[in-house]
Coordinates of C-alpha atoms and ligand atoms in Angstrom, one line a residue:
M1 CA 0.3 -25.0 12.8
Q2 CA -2.8 -26.8 13.9
S3 CA -4.6 -29.0 11.5
C4 CA -8.3 -28.7 11.4
E5 CA -11.1 -31.2 10.9
I6 CA -14.4 -30.4 9.5
S7 CA -16.7 -30.4 12.4
A8 CA -19.9 -29.0 13.4
D9 CA -19.3 -26.4 16.0
S10 CA -21.3 -23.7 14.3
T11 CA -21.6 -20.9 16.9
D12 CA -25.0 -19.8 15.7
D13 CA -28.3 -21.0 17.1
P14 CA -29.4 -23.3 14.2
L15 CA -33.0 -22.3 14.3
S16 CA -32.5 -18.6 14.0
S17 CA -29.8 -18.8 11.5
G18 CA -32.0 -21.2 9.6
L19 CA -34.7 -18.7 9.4
R20 CA -32.3 -16.0 8.4
R21 CA -30.6 -18.1 5.8
K22 CA -33.8 -18.3 3.8
R23 CA -33.9 -14.6 3.4
Q24 CA -30.4 -13.4 4.0
P25 CA -27.2 -14.4 2.3
R26 CA -24.2 -14.9 4.6
I27 CA -21.4 -12.6 3.7
V28 CA -17.9 -12.9 5.2
V29 CA -15.3 -10.2 4.6
I30 CA -11.7 -11.1 5.2
G31 CA -9.7 -8.1 6.5
A32 CA -10.7 -5.0 8.4
G33 CA -8.6 -2.5 6.4
L34 CA -10.2 0.3 4.4
A35 CA -11.5 -2.1 1.7
G36 CA -13.1 -4.5 4.1
L37 CA -14.7 -1.9 6.2
S38 CA -16.0 0.0 3.2
A39 CA -17.5 -3.2 1.7
A40 CA -19.1 -4.2 5.0
K41 CA -20.5 -0.7 5.6
A42 CA -22.1 -0.5 2.1
L43 CA -23.6 -4.0 2.5
L44 CA -25.1 -3.2 5.9
E45 CA -26.5 0.1 4.7
S46 CA -28.2 -1.7 1.8
G47 CA -30.0 -4.0 4.1
F48 CA -27.8 -7.1 4.4
T49 CA -27.9 -8.3 8.0
D50 CA -25.6 -11.3 7.9
V51 CA -22.2 -9.7 7.5
T52 CA -19.1 -10.8 9.3
I53 CA -15.6 -9.3 9.1
L54 CA -12.6 -11.6 10.1
E55 CA -9.4 -9.7 10.9
A56 CA -6.1 -11.4 11.7
T57 CA -4.6 -8.7 13.9
D58 CA -5.9 -7.1 17.1
R59 CA -6.9 -3.8 15.4
I60 CA -8.9 -2.4 12.5
G61 CA -7.3 -0.2 9.8
G62 CA -4.7 -2.5 8.2
R63 CA -2.2 -0.4 6.4
V64 CA -3.6 2.7 8.1
Q65 CA -1.9 2.8 11.4
S66 CA -1.5 5.9 13.5
V67 CA 0.7 5.8 16.5
K68 CA 0.3 8.3 19.3
L69 CA 3.5 9.3 21.1
G70 CA 3.0 12.1 23.6
H71 CA 0.7 14.6 22.0
A72 CA 1.7 13.8 18.4
T73 CA 0.4 11.2 16.0
F74 CA 2.7 9.5 13.6
E75 CA 1.6 7.5 10.6
L76 CA 3.3 4.2 10.1
G77 CA 1.2 3.6 7.0
A78 CA -1.0 6.0 4.9
T79 CA -0.3 9.7 5.5
W80 CA -1.7 11.8 2.6
I81 CA -5.1 12.1 1.1
H82 CA -4.2 12.4 -2.5
G83 CA -6.5 14.9 -4.3
S84 CA -9.8 16.2 -3.3
H85 CA -13.0 16.2 -5.4
G86 CA -14.1 12.7 -6.2
N87 CA -11.8 11.2 -3.6
P88 CA -14.1 9.4 -1.1
V89 CA -11.4 9.6 1.7
Y90 CA -11.2 13.4 1.2
H91 CA -15.0 13.7 1.4
L92 CA -15.1 11.6 4.6
A93 CA -12.4 13.8 6.1
E94 CA -14.0 17.0 4.9
D95 CA -17.5 16.1 6.1
N96 CA -16.2 15.2 9.5
G97 CA -14.1 18.3 9.9
L98 CA -10.8 16.5 10.0
L99 CA -9.0 18.8 7.6
E100 CA -8.3 21.8 9.8
E101 CA -4.9 22.0 8.2
T102 CA -3.4 21.0 4.9
T103 CA 0.1 20.6 3.6
D104 CA -1.0 22.5 0.5
G105 CA 1.7 22.4 -2.1
E106 CA 3.5 19.5 -0.6
R107 CA 4.3 16.9 -3.3
S108 CA 2.1 18.8 -5.7
V109 CA 4.7 21.0 -7.4
G110 CA 5.9 18.8 -10.3
R111 CA 6.5 15.1 -9.5
I112 CA 9.0 15.5 -6.8
S113 CA 8.7 18.8 -5.2
L114 CA 11.4 21.0 -3.8
Y115 CA 9.3 23.5 -2.0
S116 CA 6.4 23.4 0.3
K117 CA 4.6 26.0 2.5
N118 CA 7.0 25.1 5.2
G119 CA 10.4 25.3 3.5
V120 CA 12.7 23.9 0.9
A121 CA 14.4 20.6 0.2
Y122 CA 18.1 20.3 1.0
H123 CA 20.1 18.1 -1.4
L124 CA 23.2 17.0 0.4
T125 CA 26.1 14.9 -0.8
N126 CA 28.0 12.2 1.0
N127 CA 30.9 14.7 1.1
G128 CA 28.9 17.0 3.3
Q129 CA 28.2 19.6 0.6
R130 CA 24.8 21.1 -0.1
I131 CA 24.1 21.1 -3.8
P132 CA 23.4 24.7 -5.0
K133 CA 19.7 25.6 -5.3
D134 CA 20.0 26.5 -9.0
V135 CA 21.5 23.1 -9.8
V136 CA 18.8 21.3 -8.0
E137 CA 16.1 23.3 -9.7
E138 CA 17.5 22.7 -13.1
F139 CA 17.8 19.0 -12.4
S140 CA 14.3 18.9 -11.0
D141 CA 12.8 20.5 -14.1
L142 CA 14.7 18.0 -16.3
Y143 CA 13.5 15.1 -14.2
N144 CA 9.9 16.2 -14.2
E145 CA 10.0 16.6 -18.0
V146 CA 11.3 13.1 -18.4
Y147 CA 8.7 11.9 -15.8
N148 CA 6.1 13.5 -18.1
L149 CA 7.5 11.4 -21.0
T150 CA 7.0 8.2 -19.0
Q151 CA 3.3 9.0 -18.7
E152 CA 2.9 9.2 -22.5
F153 CA 3.5 5.5 -23.1
F154 CA 0.2 4.6 -21.5
Q155 CA -1.7 7.8 -22.1
R156 CA -0.9 8.2 -25.8
G157 CA -0.2 4.5 -26.5
K158 CA 3.3 5.3 -27.5
P159 CA 5.3 2.2 -28.3
V160 CA 8.1 1.3 -25.9
N161 CA 11.5 0.7 -27.6
A162 CA 13.6 -2.3 -26.7
E163 CA 16.4 -0.4 -25.0
S164 CA 14.2 0.8 -22.3
Q165 CA 13.2 -2.8 -21.5
N166 CA 9.7 -1.5 -20.7
S167 CA 11.1 -0.2 -17.4
V168 CA 10.5 3.2 -15.9
G169 CA 14.0 3.1 -14.2
V170 CA 15.9 2.1 -17.3
F171 CA 14.1 4.6 -19.5
T172 CA 14.4 7.5 -17.0
R173 CA 18.1 6.9 -16.3
D174 CA 18.9 6.7 -20.0
V175 CA 17.1 9.8 -21.1
V176 CA 18.1 12.0 -18.1
R177 CA 21.7 10.9 -18.4
K178 CA 21.8 11.7 -22.1
R179 CA 20.4 15.1 -21.5
V180 CA 22.7 15.9 -18.6
K181 CA 25.8 14.8 -20.6
A182 CA 24.7 16.8 -23.7
D183 CA 24.2 20.0 -21.8
P184 CA 26.9 22.4 -23.0
D185 CA 26.4 24.9 -20.1
D186 CA 27.4 22.6 -17.3
T187 CA 30.9 21.9 -16.1
E188 CA 32.1 18.3 -15.6
A189 CA 31.6 18.8 -11.8
I190 CA 28.0 19.9 -12.2
K191 CA 27.3 17.1 -14.6
R192 CA 28.6 14.6 -12.1
L193 CA 26.4 16.0 -9.4
K194 CA 23.4 15.8 -11.7
L195 CA 24.2 12.2 -12.7
A196 CA 24.3 11.3 -9.0
M197 CA 21.0 13.1 -8.4
I198 CA 19.3 10.8 -11.0
Q199 CA 19.9 7.9 -8.6
Q200 CA 18.5 9.7 -5.6
Y201 CA 15.4 10.8 -7.5
L202 CA 14.9 7.2 -8.6
K203 CA 15.1 6.1 -5.0
V204 CA 12.5 8.6 -4.0
E205 CA 10.3 7.4 -6.9
S206 CA 10.8 3.8 -5.9
C207 CA 9.7 4.6 -2.3
E208 CA 6.6 6.3 -3.8
S209 CA 5.7 3.2 -5.9
S210 CA 6.8 0.7 -3.2
S211 CA 9.0 -1.2 -5.7
H212 CA 12.5 -2.6 -5.0
S213 CA 13.7 -0.2 -7.7
M214 CA 12.1 1.7 -10.6
D215 CA 13.7 -0.9 -12.9
E216 CA 10.9 -3.2 -11.9
V217 CA 8.1 -0.7 -12.7
S218 CA 6.4 -1.1 -16.1
L219 CA 6.9 1.9 -18.4
S220 CA 4.0 1.0 -20.7
E221 CA 1.6 0.9 -17.8
F222 CA 3.0 3.7 -15.5
G223 CA 0.6 6.3 -16.9
E224 CA -2.5 4.3 -16.0
W225 CA -2.3 5.2 -12.3
T226 CA -4.4 8.3 -12.1
E227 CA -4.0 11.3 -9.9
I228 CA -7.1 12.9 -8.5
P229 CA -6.7 16.7 -8.8
G230 CA -6.3 18.8 -5.7
A231 CA -4.0 19.3 -2.8
H232 CA -2.5 16.5 -0.7
H233 CA -4.0 16.6 2.8
I234 CA -2.9 15.1 6.0
I235 CA -5.2 14.4 9.0
P236 CA -3.6 16.0 12.0
C237 CA -5.4 13.8 14.5
G238 CA -4.4 10.7 12.7
F239 CA -5.5 8.9 9.5
I240 CA -7.0 6.2 11.7
K241 CA -9.9 8.7 12.2
I242 CA -11.1 7.8 8.7
V243 CA -11.1 4.1 9.7
E244 CA -13.0 4.9 12.9
I245 CA -15.6 6.8 11.0
L246 CA -16.2 3.9 8.6
A247 CA -16.4 1.5 11.5
R248 CA -18.9 3.7 13.4
S249 CA -21.7 2.4 11.2
I250 CA -20.7 -1.2 11.6
P251 CA -22.0 -3.0 14.8
E252 CA -19.2 -4.2 17.0
S253 CA -20.5 -7.8 16.8
V254 CA -19.8 -7.8 13.0
I255 CA -16.0 -7.5 13.4
Q256 CA -14.0 -10.4 14.8
L257 CA -10.4 -9.4 15.7
R258 CA -7.6 -11.9 16.2
K259 CA -9.3 -14.2 13.8
P260 CA -6.8 -15.1 11.1
V261 CA -8.2 -17.1 8.2
K262 CA -6.3 -20.2 7.2
C263 CA -8.2 -21.4 4.1
I264 CA -11.2 -20.5 2.0
H265 CA -12.9 -23.6 0.9
W266 CA -15.0 -22.6 -2.1
N267 CA -16.9 -24.3 -5.0
Q268 CA -18.8 -26.3 -2.4
S269 CA -15.6 -28.3 -1.7
V270 CA -16.5 -28.7 2.0
S271 CA -20.2 -29.3 1.3
K272 CA -19.2 -32.2 -1.0
E273 CA -16.9 -33.5 1.8
I274 CA -19.8 -33.3 4.3
E275 CA -22.0 -35.3 2.0
R276 CA -19.3 -37.9 1.7
V277 CA -18.7 -38.2 5.4
A278 CA -22.3 -37.5 6.4
D279 CA -22.1 -39.2 9.8
H280 CA -19.2 -37.2 11.0
N281 CA -21.0 -33.9 10.5
S282 CA -24.5 -34.8 11.3
D283 CA -24.8 -32.1 13.9
L284 CA -24.0 -29.3 11.5
P285 CA -27.1 -27.2 10.9
E286 CA -28.9 -28.5 7.9
E287 CA -28.9 -25.2 6.0
D288 CA -25.2 -24.8 6.4
K289 CA -24.4 -28.2 4.8
G290 CA -24.9 -27.0 1.3
S291 CA -23.0 -23.7 1.7
D292 CA -20.9 -22.8 -1.3
V293 CA -18.1 -21.5 0.8
F294 CA -16.6 -22.5 4.2
I295 CA -14.0 -20.3 5.8
E296 CA -11.5 -22.2 7.9
C297 CA -9.9 -20.1 10.6
E298 CA -6.6 -20.7 12.3
D299 CA -8.5 -21.5 15.5
C300 CA -10.2 -24.3 13.6
E301 CA -13.6 -22.7 13.4
F302 CA -15.4 -23.4 10.1
I303 CA -17.6 -20.5 9.1
P304 CA -20.2 -21.2 6.3
A305 CA -20.8 -18.5 3.8
D306 CA -22.6 -17.7 0.6
H307 CA -20.1 -15.0 -0.4
V308 CA -16.6 -14.1 0.8
I309 CA -14.9 -10.9 0.0
V310 CA -11.1 -11.3 0.2
T311 CA -9.3 -8.0 1.0
V312 CA -5.8 -9.3 2.0
S313 CA -2.9 -7.5 0.4
L314 CA -1.3 -8.7 -2.9
G315 CA 1.7 -9.6 -0.8
V316 CA -0.3 -12.0 1.3
L317 CA -1.8 -13.5 -1.9
K318 CA 1.6 -13.9 -3.4
K319 CA 2.9 -15.7 -0.4
R320 CA -0.1 -17.8 0.5
H321 CA -2.5 -18.3 -2.4
E322 CA -1.7 -22.0 -2.7
S323 CA -2.8 -22.8 0.8
L324 CA -5.3 -20.0 1.3
F325 CA -7.7 -21.3 -1.3
H326 CA -9.2 -24.8 -1.7
P327 CA -9.5 -25.8 -4.5
R328 CA -6.6 -23.7 -5.7
L329 CA -7.2 -20.6 -7.7
P330 CA -7.5 -20.8 -11.4
E331 CA -4.3 -20.4 -13.4
E332 CA -5.4 -17.0 -14.8
K333 CA -5.8 -15.7 -11.2
V334 CA -2.5 -17.1 -10.1
M335 CA -0.7 -15.5 -13.1
A336 CA -2.2 -12.1 -12.2
I337 CA -1.1 -12.5 -8.6
E338 CA 2.4 -13.5 -9.6
K339 CA 2.9 -10.8 -12.3
L340 CA 1.6 -7.7 -10.5
G341 CA 4.1 -6.1 -8.2
I342 CA 4.3 -5.2 -4.5
N343 CA 7.3 -4.4 -2.4
T344 CA 8.2 -2.6 0.8
T345 CA 8.3 1.1 1.6
D346 CA 9.1 1.8 5.2
K347 CA 9.3 4.9 7.3
I348 CA 11.8 5.7 10.0
F349 CA 10.9 8.4 12.5
L350 CA 13.7 10.0 14.5
E351 CA 13.0 12.4 17.3
F352 CA 15.7 14.8 18.3
E353 CA 16.1 16.9 21.4
E354 CA 16.9 19.9 19.3
P355 CA 16.7 20.5 15.6
F356 CA 20.1 20.5 13.8
W357 CA 18.5 21.6 10.6
S358 CA 17.7 25.2 9.6
S359 CA 14.2 26.4 10.0
E360 CA 13.6 26.7 6.3
C361 CA 14.7 23.1 5.6
N362 CA 11.7 20.8 4.9
S363 CA 13.7 17.7 4.0
I364 CA 17.2 16.2 3.7
Q365 CA 17.9 14.4 0.4
F366 CA 20.9 12.0 0.3
V367 CA 22.9 12.2 -2.9
W368 CA 25.7 9.7 -3.1
E369 CA 28.3 11.1 -5.6
D370 CA 29.9 7.7 -6.1
E371 CA 26.7 6.4 -7.6
A372 CA 26.8 8.7 -10.6
E373 CA 27.6 5.9 -13.1
S374 CA 25.8 3.0 -11.3
E375 CA 23.2 1.0 -13.1
S376 CA 20.7 -0.7 -11.0
L377 CA 20.8 0.1 -7.3
T378 CA 21.2 -3.0 -5.1
Y379 CA 23.5 -3.0 -2.2
P380 CA 25.4 -5.6 -0.2
E381 CA 23.5 -6.3 3.0
E382 CA 25.7 -4.2 5.2
L383 CA 25.2 -1.1 3.0
W384 CA 21.4 -1.2 3.3
Y385 CA 21.3 2.4 4.5
K386 CA 22.4 3.7 1.1
K387 CA 18.9 3.0 0.0
I388 CA 17.4 5.6 2.4
C389 CA 16.6 8.4 0.0
S390 CA 15.6 11.2 2.4
F391 CA 14.3 12.5 5.7
D392 CA 11.4 14.8 5.8
V393 CA 11.1 17.4 8.5
L394 CA 7.7 16.9 10.2
Y395 CA 5.9 20.3 10.4
P396 CA 5.0 22.1 12.6
P397 CA 7.3 21.3 15.5
E398 CA 4.7 22.5 17.9
R399 CA 2.7 19.4 16.9
Y400 CA 5.4 16.8 16.3
G401 CA 8.5 18.0 18.2
H402 CA 11.8 17.8 16.3
V403 CA 11.1 14.8 14.2
L404 CA 12.5 13.5 10.9
S405 CA 10.7 11.0 8.8
G406 CA 12.9 8.8 6.7
W407 CA 12.1 6.7 3.6
I408 CA 13.5 3.4 2.5
C409 CA 12.3 0.7 0.1
G410 CA 12.9 -2.6 -1.5
E411 CA 15.2 -5.4 -0.3
E412 CA 17.1 -2.9 1.8
A413 CA 13.9 -2.0 3.7
L414 CA 13.6 -5.7 4.6
I415 CA 17.2 -5.7 5.9
M416 CA 16.4 -2.5 8.0
E417 CA 13.4 -4.3 9.4
K418 CA 15.6 -7.1 10.7
C419 CA 18.0 -4.7 12.5
D420 CA 17.3 -3.5 16.1
D421 CA 16.2 0.0 16.9
E422 CA 19.6 0.9 18.3
T423 CA 21.4 -0.1 15.1
V424 CA 19.0 1.8 12.9
A425 CA 19.1 4.9 15.0
E426 CA 22.9 4.8 15.1
T427 CA 23.2 4.2 11.4
C428 CA 20.8 7.0 10.4
T429 CA 22.5 9.4 12.7
E430 CA 25.9 8.5 11.3
M431 CA 24.5 9.2 7.8
L432 CA 23.0 12.5 8.8
R433 CA 26.4 13.5 10.3
K434 CA 28.2 12.6 7.1
F435 CA 25.8 14.4 4.7
T436 CA 25.4 17.5 6.8
G437 CA 29.1 17.7 7.5
N438 CA 28.2 18.1 11.2
P439 CA 29.9 15.4 13.2
N440 CA 28.3 16.6 16.5
I441 CA 24.7 15.6 15.8
P442 CA 23.6 13.7 18.9
K443 CA 21.7 10.4 18.7
P444 CA 18.0 10.8 18.5
R445 CA 16.1 10.3 21.7
R446 CA 13.4 8.2 20.2
I447 CA 13.0 6.0 17.1
L448 CA 9.8 4.6 15.6
R449 CA 9.6 2.7 12.3
S450 CA 7.4 0.5 10.2
S451 CA 8.0 -3.1 9.1
W452 CA 5.4 -3.7 6.4
G453 CA 7.5 -6.2 4.4
S454 CA 8.1 -8.8 7.0
N455 CA 4.7 -8.5 8.7
P456 CA 3.0 -11.8 7.7
N457 CA -0.4 -10.0 7.5
F458 CA 0.9 -7.5 4.8
R459 CA 4.0 -8.7 3.1
G460 CA 4.6 -5.4 1.4
S461 CA 3.4 -1.8 1.4
Y462 CA 1.3 -1.3 -1.7
S463 CA 1.1 -2.6 -5.3
Y464 CA 2.4 -1.4 -8.6
T465 CA 2.4 -2.7 -12.2
Q466 CA 5.5 -4.6 -12.5
V467 CA 7.3 -5.1 -15.8
G468 CA 5.4 -7.8 -17.6
S469 CA 2.1 -7.0 -16.0
S470 CA -0.7 -4.6 -17.0
G471 CA -4.0 -3.2 -15.9
A472 CA -5.6 -6.3 -17.4
D473 CA -4.0 -8.3 -14.6
V474 CA -5.6 -6.0 -12.1
E475 CA -9.0 -6.8 -13.7
K476 CA -8.2 -10.5 -13.5
L477 CA -7.2 -10.2 -9.9
A478 CA -10.5 -8.5 -9.2
K479 CA -12.8 -11.0 -11.0
P480 CA -15.1 -13.0 -8.7
L481 CA -14.9 -16.8 -8.6
P482 CA -16.0 -19.1 -10.0
Y483 CA -15.9 -17.5 -13.4
A484 CA -19.2 -17.3 -15.2
E485 CA -20.4 -16.4 -18.7
S486 CA -22.1 -13.3 -17.5
S487 CA -22.2 -11.3 -14.3
K488 CA -25.9 -12.1 -14.1
T489 CA -25.2 -15.8 -13.5
A490 CA -22.0 -15.5 -11.5
P491 CA -22.4 -17.1 -8.1
M492 CA -19.9 -14.6 -6.6
Q493 CA -18.5 -17.1 -4.1
V494 CA -15.1 -15.6 -3.8
M495 CA -14.7 -11.9 -4.4
F496 CA -11.6 -9.8 -4.4
S497 CA -11.1 -6.3 -3.2
G498 CA -8.3 -4.2 -1.8
E499 CA -5.9 -1.5 -3.0
A500 CA -4.3 -3.8 -5.6
T501 CA -7.6 -4.6 -7.3
H502 CA -8.2 -1.0 -8.5
R503 CA -7.0 -0.4 -12.0
K504 CA -6.4 3.4 -11.8
Y505 CA -6.1 4.1 -8.0
Y506 CA -4.1 1.1 -6.8
S507 CA -1.6 1.8 -4.0
T508 CA -3.9 4.4 -2.3
T509 CA -6.5 4.6 0.5
H510 CA -9.2 5.8 -2.0
G511 CA -8.4 2.9 -4.3
A512 CA -9.0 0.6 -1.3
V513 CA -12.3 2.3 -0.3
L514 CA -13.6 2.3 -3.8
S515 CA -12.7 -1.4 -4.4
G516 CA -14.6 -2.4 -1.3
Q517 CA -17.7 -0.4 -2.4
R518 CA -17.3 -2.0 -5.9
E519 CA -17.6 -5.6 -4.5
A520 CA -20.4 -4.6 -2.2
A521 CA -22.3 -3.2 -5.3
R522 CA -22.0 -6.6 -7.1
L523 CA -23.9 -8.3 -4.2
I524 CA -26.4 -5.4 -3.8
E525 CA -27.2 -5.8 -7.5
M526 CA -27.4 -9.6 -7.2
Y527 CA -29.9 -9.4 -4.4
Q528 CA -31.8 -6.3 -5.4
D529 CA -35.1 -8.1 -5.4
L530 CA -34.6 -9.4 -1.9
L531 CA -33.3 -6.1 -0.6
Q532 CA -36.2 -4.2 -2.1
C533 CA -39.0 -6.4 -0.7
R534 CA -37.3 -6.1 2.7
S535 CA -37.7 -2.3 2.7
Ligands
LIG1 C1 4.2 3.1 4.3 C2 2.9 3.3 3.6 C3 2.5 4.6 3.2 C4 1.3 4.8 2.5 N1 1.0 6.1 2.2 C5 -0.2 6.3 1.6 C6 -0.6 7.7 1.4 O1 0.1 8.6 1.8 N2 -1.8 7.9 0.8 C7 -2.6 6.9 0.5 O2 -3.7 7.1 -0.1 N3 -2.3 5.6 0.6 C8 -1.1 5.3 1.2 N4 -0.7 4.0 1.5 C9 -1.5 2.9 1.0 C10 -2.8 2.6 1.8 O3 -2.4 2.5 3.1 C11 -3.3 1.3 1.3 O4 -3.5 1.3 0.0 C12 -4.7 0.9 2.0 O5 -4.7 1.2 3.4 C13 -4.9 -0.6 1.8 O6 -6.2 -1.0 2.3 P1 -6.7 -2.4 2.0 O7 -8.0 -2.5 2.8 O8 -6.7 -2.7 0.6 O9 -5.6 -3.4 2.7 P2 -5.1 -3.6 4.2 O10 -5.2 -2.3 4.9 O11 -3.9 -4.4 4.1 O12 -6.3 -4.5 4.8 C14 -6.3 -5.9 4.7 C15 -6.5 -6.5 6.1 O13 -6.4 -8.0 6.0 C16 -5.9 -8.5 7.1 N5 -5.4 -9.9 6.9 C17 -4.3 -10.3 6.2 N6 -4.3 -11.6 6.1 C18 -5.4 -12.1 6.8 C19 -5.9 -13.4 7.1 N7 -5.3 -14.5 6.7 N8 -7.0 -13.5 7.8 C20 -7.7 -12.4 8.3 N9 -7.2 -11.1 8.0 C21 -6.1 -11.0 7.3 C22 -4.7 -7.6 7.4 O14 -4.3 -7.7 8.8 C23 -5.4 -6.2 7.1 O15 -5.9 -5.6 8.2 C24 0.5 3.7 2.2 C25 0.8 2.5 2.7 C26 2.0 2.2 3.4 C27 2.3 0.9 3.8
LIG2 C1 4.3 17.9 -17.2 O1 3.0 17.8 -17.6 C2 2.0 18.6 -16.9 C3 0.6 18.1 -17.3 O2 0.5 17.8 -18.7 C4 2.3 20.0 -17.1 O3 1.4 20.8 -16.4 C5 3.8 20.3 -16.7 O4 4.1 21.6 -17.0 C6 4.7 19.4 -17.3 N1 6.0 19.5 -16.6 C7 7.2 19.6 -17.3 C8 8.4 19.9 -16.4 O5 7.3 19.5 -18.5
LIG3 C1 -16.0 -26.7 -9.1 O1 -17.0 -27.7 -9.0 C2 -17.5 -28.2 -10.3 C3 -18.6 -29.2 -10.0 O2 -18.2 -30.2 -9.1 C4 -16.3 -28.8 -11.1 O3 -16.7 -29.2 -12.3 C5 -15.2 -27.7 -11.2 O4 -14.1 -28.2 -11.9 C6 -14.8 -27.1 -9.9 N1 -13.9 -26.0 -10.1 C7 -12.7 -25.9 -9.5 C8 -11.9 -24.7 -9.8 O5 -12.3 -26.7 -8.8
LIG4 C1 10.9 -7.0 -2.5 O1 11.9 -7.1 -3.5 C2 13.1 -7.8 -3.0 C3 14.1 -7.8 -4.1 O2 13.7 -8.2 -5.3 C4 12.6 -9.3 -2.7 O3 13.7 -10.0 -2.1 C5 11.5 -9.2 -1.7 O4 11.0 -10.5 -1.4 C6 10.3 -8.4 -2.2 N1 9.2 -8.4 -1.3 C7 8.9 -7.6 -0.3 C8 7.6 -8.0 0.5 O5 9.5 -6.7 0.1

């Protein structure tokens, strides 16, 4: 890593930026994901003219990443628009005619749905048996009932008892197990299947919350995440279209790609340094010298700013907060970063020459019978594939070809990321052969997968409230720095936005968009006089 010196190679023409500085605050947004783009768009539309976005990678979109293979588009990140009315992403898609088709019903029947317009879920065991439909339905109802109970702790302020360790996983496993074991109508064999299904459902749930396991997800806070009513939509031409629409209203010169930020110097720490070593920096434009914030990029450029909006993921903050901020973040902020959770959910797309599944099958769910009595689900490294919970069938085949989309989360997802394509394809195929009881399934002709956990610009998929954290930590994460008595006097030097800073909608694209708009609104309010006299 290069070490940088404070120097004076400001790229702006000092005269013009001097004039601008008197009227216009300089705002730098870090990250060109949905939060960063939404913030910049709102700022520009309100009349701010000095807005810059610094993005580490060579593309915009962040955790929205659509990959075109042949005619089809595959989503390595966000896939569904969750809910309709009041969801800003839905409205963007709807207003721009992107919703020609929906996956109505998908994921919206109960918590984990068995049916969709295009078929039914197949629950298969490692002995190559399909679990009978009625057993699956009974279990699913039971699971959804207990899922509903998990919501009540937050929603009704129900106290959590000690045995459940404030963990969604521990609570759900205990309650579902007791009910399965107490059911007089089931044979021992059926009970055993249902006990094994608990683990599979918890793996699915864990993929949905991007946790290592549901044992890490806080029971008392689980119900705070709020679902926007309505169907779940996909965007057939790619979720990236939403990103492109947001970016359309942002001039190209605003976005700097391949511009990783190394350190945010705030609280005038660089300005004080400049004063101290005045000679060394005498060629820095006069009006920049007193800037509250300087953003140090990996390429050693120092960018002065009045306000910076940080949108990097909670995973990046966890890993890098000590070096990313100078001076270091206040203890309260650090605690929030450490307590809140983010882990990895990855997708594995497998394309087959021919479908080996029946046309009514919309997904293959892997139920390991030997896990019926297991407690927490962590596997030795070589058994990472036991964490893959399911493969969805992408529909319709005319659009996607014969493609399965697999899900894996947690530590095991990180191990999968380290394997090569060949190993993952071979391992998944072997698993499909075992569970379908069909040893002749040929290897897929193509594999495509995500690696959100090891990617240094993400370090995880999306956030959740980990045991020991709460919505109050989300608020603390979102609070601008330095802290002030009232929002009226807050200097708003360092602001935080991004999926993880939204108390009700964390982990989603709409949460990211709204969090960007929220931070823009703080600055719009702060400068309302200036913005008004301009127009
Ligand atoms: C596998 C997966 C599936 C998902 N499915 C859905 C779904 O179906 N529906 C849904 O609504 N949501 C889904 N999400 C969540 C959704 O994608 C995210 O919540 C949202 O995209 C996050 O946007 P953001 O702007 O907060 O963060 P990001 O998109 O992470 O943007 C932050 C940006 O900061 C950049 N950055 C990081 N470090 C630096 C640095 N040092 N300097 C400069 N730039 C930096 C990153 O490169 C990135 O572009 C999914 C996510 C994943 C990973
Ligand atoms: C769970 O709660 C929802 C909303 O309160 C309700 O519509 C649904 O029927 C409940 N499901 C089960 C299985 O109890
Ligand atoms: C910010 O600067 C002020 C004034 O120099 C100082 O009192 C304060 O401790 C600094 N805050 C941090 C977090 O370093
Ligand atoms: C996820 O959880 C595992 C197990 O606790 C941990 O090793 C890993 O660092 C976590 N982080 C990410 C980004 O997956």
